[in-house]
C-alpha cells in the first residue's frame, strides 16, 4: 500500500533510557492494530522506529497514512492516547519533542 502522509516525531529520551527499551515498549502498540484498521490508518507494521547514530538519546518514530484526518482521529481514540502516553511518559523527554508533517509529491 502506498501512503501519502508521513508524520515524523523526533523523541529525545529521558536520561538513562535506551532506544531499544523504548522500541520494545512501543511494540505495545501492536495491540492497537485492530483499532488502527477501524480508522483506516496504518497498522504498526507501517510504524518505523529509528535510533539516531550521532545521538543515541534520540529516536525517530515515523507513522504513515493515506488519510491524515483518519490518522488524527485514531490518535484521539482514548485507548490509543492512553497507551501512547504511558510509553512516552516512561521514556520520552516531552519538552524537547519535535514533530514534522510530510506529504508525498
Coordinates of C-alpha atoms in Angstrom, one line a residue:
X1 CA 0.0 0.0 0.0
X2 CA 1.2 3.5 -0.8
X3 CA 0.8 6.1 1.9
X4 CA 0.6 9.8 1.1
X5 CA 1.3 11.3 4.5
X6 CA 4.1 10.8 6.9
X7 CA 4.3 12.1 10.5
X8 CA 7.8 12.1 11.9
X9 CA 8.4 12.5 15.6
X10 CA 11.9 13.1 16.9
X11 CA 11.9 12.0 20.5
X12 CA 14.7 12.8 22.9
X13 CA 14.8 10.0 25.5
X14 CA 15.0 10.6 29.3
X15 CA 18.4 10.2 30.9
X16 CA 19.2 6.6 31.3
X17 CA 16.5 5.3 28.8
X18 CA 17.7 3.4 25.8
X19 CA 16.4 3.3 22.3
X20 CA 16.0 -0.4 22.3
X21 CA 14.0 -0.3 25.5
X22 CA 11.8 2.4 24.0
X23 CA 11.2 0.3 20.8
X24 CA 10.3 -2.7 22.9
X25 CA 7.8 -0.8 24.9
X26 CA 6.5 0.9 21.8
X27 CA 5.6 -2.5 20.4
X28 CA 2.8 -2.5 23.0
X29 CA 1.0 -0.6 20.2
X30 CA 0.7 -3.8 18.3
X31 CA -2.4 -4.4 20.5
X32 CA -3.9 -1.4 18.8
X33 CA -3.7 -2.8 15.2
X34 CA -7.5 -3.6 15.2
X35 CA -8.3 0.0 16.2
X36 CA -5.9 1.3 13.6
X37 CA -7.7 -0.6 10.9
X38 CA -11.1 0.7 12.1
X39 CA -9.8 4.2 11.4
X40 CA -8.2 3.2 8.1
X41 CA -4.6 4.1 9.3
X42 CA -1.5 2.0 9.0
X43 CA -1.0 -0.9 11.4
X44 CA 2.1 -0.9 13.5
X45 CA 3.9 -2.7 10.7
X46 CA 3.9 0.7 9.0
X47 CA 5.4 2.4 12.0
X48 CA 9.2 2.6 11.9
X49 CA 11.5 3.4 14.8
X50 CA 15.0 4.7 14.3
X51 CA 17.8 5.4 16.7
X52 CA 20.0 8.4 16.0
X53 CA 23.5 7.2 15.4
X54 CA 25.1 10.5 16.3
X55 CA 22.9 11.0 19.4
X56 CA 21.8 7.6 20.9
X57 CA 19.5 9.5 23.3
X58 CA 17.2 10.3 20.4
X59 CA 14.8 8.1 18.5
X60 CA 12.6 8.9 15.5
X61 CA 9.2 7.4 15.1
X62 CA 7.7 7.5 11.6
X63 CA 3.9 7.0 11.1
X64 CA 2.5 6.6 7.6
X65 CA -1.1 7.0 6.5
X66 CA -3.2 7.6 3.3
X67 CA -5.6 9.9 5.1
X68 CA -4.3 12.5 7.6
X69 CA -7.7 13.1 9.1
X70 CA -8.1 9.4 9.8
X71 CA -4.7 9.4 11.5
X72 CA -5.7 12.3 13.8
X73 CA -9.0 10.5 14.7
X74 CA -7.0 7.4 15.5
X75 CA -4.8 9.3 17.9
X76 CA -7.8 10.9 19.6
X77 CA -9.2 7.5 20.5
X78 CA -8.9 7.2 24.3
X79 CA -7.3 3.7 24.3
X80 CA -4.7 4.8 21.7
X81 CA -4.0 8.0 23.5
X82 CA -3.6 6.3 26.9
X83 CA -1.3 3.6 25.5
X84 CA 1.0 6.0 23.7
X85 CA 1.0 8.4 26.8
X86 CA 2.1 5.5 29.0
X87 CA 5.0 4.6 26.8
X88 CA 6.1 8.2 26.3
X89 CA 5.8 9.1 30.0
X90 CA 8.2 6.3 30.8
X91 CA 10.9 7.1 28.2
X92 CA 10.5 10.5 26.5
X93 CA 11.6 14.0 27.5
X94 CA 8.4 15.6 26.2
X95 CA 9.7 19.2 26.4
X96 CA 12.1 18.5 23.6
X97 CA 9.8 16.5 21.2
X98 CA 9.8 17.7 17.5
X99 CA 7.0 16.9 15.1
X100 CA 7.3 17.1 11.3
X101 CA 4.5 16.5 8.8
X102 CA 5.3 15.3 5.3
X103 CA 3.2 14.8 2.2
X104 CA 4.4 12.8 -0.8
X105 CA 4.6 14.7 -4.0

